[in-house]
Amino acid sequence: MSYSGPNNPSPVILENDLPAAALEGVRTRRVIAVCLDLILVTILVTIAFMVLGILGVVTFGLAWLPIPFLFPLVAFFYNGLTVSGWRHGTPGMRFMDLEASLTDGHAVPFINAAAHAVLFYLSFTILTPFSLLVCLFTRNKRCLHDILSDVIITRRRD
């Protein structure tokens, strides 16, 4: 997780001192990772929709109340739990060899990971893809939602 070196046990990532290898191909990998994660979230939402649909019949429609909020709820917990988990990334990020950490190098707590997801979806839907153009002008290829949630996405270091 840390690019501070093998002899330094503290996870310190200085934003300006990341090696080039840590950021190589990050933008392309992130786009593919987001597409993979959207597919996974859609599958989870579909399963939850079917379960709530069946439960709604049994509960006389009561289980249908959360259906309008299903996608945001699933995406919130999907991103929050996976990014703050021990693998430091969503399944899409792990597949694309990426990991998330705070800018100081520590693991991303749930609240930051969930805020990162919310900011991504809000900035993408409200500001359209223009919010993603920020990564073309930042030194560490960070998007607007990365900067606001104090998260940096780098290549996984094994």
GROMACS .gro file of C-alpha atoms in nm:
model
  158
    1MET     CA    1   0.000   0.000   0.000
    2SER     CA    2   0.278   0.240   0.083
    3TYR     CA    3   0.543   0.361  -0.155
    4SER     CA    4   0.763   0.478   0.128
    5GLY     CA    5   1.012   0.195   0.090
    6PRO     CA    6   1.072  -0.145   0.247
    7ASN     CA    7   1.267  -0.007   0.544
    8ASN     CA    8   1.002   0.243   0.644
    9PRO     CA    9   0.713   0.073   0.827
   10SER     CA   10   0.494   0.384   0.840
   11PRO     CA   11   0.259   0.424   0.543
   12VAL     CA   12   0.347   0.768   0.414
   13ILE     CA   13   0.249   0.876   0.067
   14LEU     CA   14   0.356   1.226  -0.007
   15GLU     CA   15   0.146   1.349  -0.294
   16ASN     CA   16   0.443   1.491  -0.481
   17ASP     CA   17   0.678   1.199  -0.417
   18LEU     CA   18   0.493   0.908  -0.576
   19PRO     CA   19   0.703   0.707  -0.818
   20ALA     CA   20   0.592   0.713  -1.180
   21ALA     CA   21   0.517   0.340  -1.167
   22ALA     CA   22   0.250   0.402  -0.900
   23LEU     CA   23   0.049   0.616  -1.142
   24GLU     CA   24   0.128   0.449  -1.474
   25GLY     CA   25  -0.193   0.377  -1.666
   26VAL     CA   26  -0.414   0.469  -1.370
   27ARG     CA   27  -0.668   0.670  -1.573
   28THR     CA   28  -0.739   0.393  -1.823
   29ARG     CA   29  -0.748   0.129  -1.554
   30ARG     CA   30  -0.991   0.338  -1.348
   31VAL     CA   31  -1.234   0.374  -1.638
   32ILE     CA   32  -1.237  -0.002  -1.692
   33ALA     CA   33  -1.265  -0.065  -1.318
   34VAL     CA   34  -1.567   0.167  -1.292
   35CYS     CA   35  -1.737  -0.015  -1.580
   36LEU     CA   36  -1.675  -0.351  -1.411
   37ASP     CA   37  -1.803  -0.218  -1.079
   38LEU     CA   38  -2.115  -0.074  -1.241
   39ILE     CA   39  -2.188  -0.418  -1.387
   40LEU     CA   40  -2.142  -0.579  -1.044
   41VAL     CA   41  -2.359  -0.318  -0.871
   42THR     CA   42  -2.629  -0.364  -1.136
   43ILE     CA   43  -2.625  -0.740  -1.076
   44LEU     CA   44  -2.656  -0.685  -0.699
   45VAL     CA   45  -2.939  -0.436  -0.750
   46THR     CA   46  -3.120  -0.680  -0.980
   47ILE     CA   47  -3.097  -0.955  -0.719
   48ALA     CA   48  -3.216  -0.720  -0.444
   49PHE     CA   49  -3.499  -0.599  -0.669
   50MET     CA   50  -3.619  -0.953  -0.727
   51VAL     CA   51  -3.600  -1.037  -0.356
   52LEU     CA   52  -3.789  -0.719  -0.261
   53GLY     CA   53  -4.040  -0.786  -0.538
   54ILE     CA   54  -4.122  -1.127  -0.396
   55LEU     CA   55  -4.119  -0.999  -0.037
   56GLY     CA   56  -4.348  -0.716  -0.142
   57VAL     CA   57  -4.620  -0.964  -0.228
   58VAL     CA   58  -4.589  -1.129   0.113
   59THR     CA   59  -4.570  -0.797   0.304
   60PHE     CA   60  -4.857  -0.639   0.107
   61GLY     CA   61  -4.625  -0.389  -0.065
   62LEU     CA   62  -4.426  -0.279   0.239
   63ALA     CA   63  -4.103  -0.429   0.105
   64TRP     CA   64  -4.142  -0.224  -0.215
   65LEU     CA   65  -4.077   0.105  -0.031
   66PRO     CA   66  -3.694   0.096  -0.061
   67ILE     CA   67  -3.698   0.006  -0.432
   68PRO     CA   68  -3.651   0.368  -0.557
   69PHE     CA   69  -3.342   0.400  -0.336
   70LEU     CA   70  -3.201   0.060  -0.420
   71PHE     CA   71  -2.923   0.158  -0.660
   72PRO     CA   72  -2.784   0.441  -0.445
   73LEU     CA   73  -2.798   0.225  -0.132
   74VAL     CA   74  -2.626  -0.072  -0.293
   75ALA     CA   75  -2.361   0.148  -0.457
   76PHE     CA   76  -2.299   0.333  -0.129
   77PHE     CA   77  -2.237   0.017   0.071
   78TYR     CA   78  -2.061  -0.164  -0.216
   79ASN     CA   79  -1.801   0.111  -0.248
   80GLY     CA   80  -1.783   0.193   0.121
   81LEU     CA   81  -1.728  -0.165   0.233
   82THR     CA   82  -1.494  -0.276  -0.045
   83VAL     CA   83  -1.269   0.031  -0.058
   84SER     CA   84  -1.240   0.044   0.321
   85GLY     CA   85  -1.186  -0.333   0.337
   86TRP     CA   86  -0.857  -0.513   0.373
   87ARG     CA   87  -0.801  -0.527  -0.003
   88HIS     CA   88  -0.826  -0.146  -0.040
   89GLY     CA   89  -1.043  -0.147  -0.349
   90THR     CA   90  -1.357  -0.259  -0.522
   91PRO     CA   91  -1.352  -0.585  -0.719
   92GLY     CA   92  -1.315  -0.381  -1.038
   93MET     CA   93  -1.019  -0.194  -0.893
   94ARG     CA   94  -0.857  -0.516  -0.777
   95PHE     CA   95  -0.908  -0.673  -1.119
   96MET     CA   96  -0.739  -0.373  -1.278
   97ASP     CA   97  -0.452  -0.384  -1.024
   98LEU     CA   98  -0.548  -0.062  -0.844
   99GLU     CA   99  -0.580   0.028  -0.478
  100ALA     CA  100  -0.715   0.322  -0.282
  101SER     CA  101  -0.554   0.492   0.014
  102LEU     CA  102  -0.569   0.825   0.188
  103THR     CA  103  -0.315   1.080   0.072
  104ASP     CA  104  -0.113   1.015   0.388
  105GLY     CA  105  -0.089   0.646   0.293
  106HIS     CA  106  -0.327   0.502   0.551
  107ALA     CA  107  -0.620   0.277   0.467
  108VAL     CA  108  -0.939   0.451   0.362
  109PRO     CA  109  -1.199   0.447   0.641
  110PHE     CA  110  -1.560   0.358   0.556
  111ILE     CA  111  -1.684   0.716   0.576
  112ASN     CA  112  -1.422   0.841   0.328
  113ALA     CA  113  -1.484   0.547   0.095
  114ALA     CA  114  -1.859   0.601   0.102
  115ALA     CA  115  -1.817   0.977   0.056
  116HIS     CA  116  -1.583   0.905  -0.235
  117ALA     CA  117  -1.856   0.700  -0.403
  118VAL     CA  118  -2.129   0.956  -0.334
  119LEU     CA  119  -1.912   1.238  -0.466
  120PHE     CA  120  -1.830   1.034  -0.776
  121TYR     CA  121  -2.195   0.965  -0.858
  122LEU     CA  122  -2.304   1.322  -0.779
  123SER     CA  123  -2.023   1.486  -0.973
  124PHE     CA  124  -2.071   1.251  -1.266
  125THR     CA  125  -2.447   1.301  -1.286
  126ILE     CA  126  -2.456   1.674  -1.207
  127LEU     CA  127  -2.136   1.795  -1.370
  128THR     CA  128  -2.133   1.521  -1.635
  129PRO     CA  129  -1.798   1.374  -1.733
  130PHE     CA  130  -1.641   1.721  -1.712
  131SER     CA  131  -1.569   1.654  -1.344
  132LEU     CA  132  -1.346   1.368  -1.452
  133LEU     CA  133  -1.135   1.604  -1.665
  134VAL     CA  134  -0.978   1.734  -1.345
  135CYS     CA  135  -0.750   1.429  -1.345
  136LEU     CA  136  -0.588   1.553  -1.667
  137PHE     CA  137  -0.458   1.859  -1.485
  138THR     CA  138  -0.365   1.725  -1.141
  139ARG     CA  139  -0.017   1.599  -1.068
  140ASN     CA  140  -0.126   1.262  -0.930
  141LYS     CA  141  -0.412   1.196  -1.175
  142ARG     CA  142  -0.672   1.259  -0.905
  143CYS     CA  143  -1.030   1.334  -1.000
  144LEU     CA  144  -1.248   1.593  -0.828
  145HIS     CA  145  -1.411   1.334  -0.601
  146ASP     CA  146  -1.067   1.200  -0.506
  147ILE     CA  147  -0.950   1.543  -0.397
  148LEU     CA  148  -1.267   1.617  -0.201
  149SER     CA  149  -1.256   1.283  -0.015
  150ASP     CA  150  -0.875   1.285   0.037
  151VAL     CA  151  -0.829   0.958  -0.155
  152ILE     CA  152  -0.562   0.865  -0.405
  153ILE     CA  153  -0.581   0.571  -0.645
  154THR     CA  154  -0.253   0.404  -0.736
  155ARG     CA  155  -0.132   0.084  -0.894
  156ARG     CA  156  -0.129  -0.207  -0.653
  157ARG     CA  157   0.217  -0.275  -0.518
  158ASP     CA  158   0.287  -0.643  -0.449
   0.00000   0.00000   0.00000
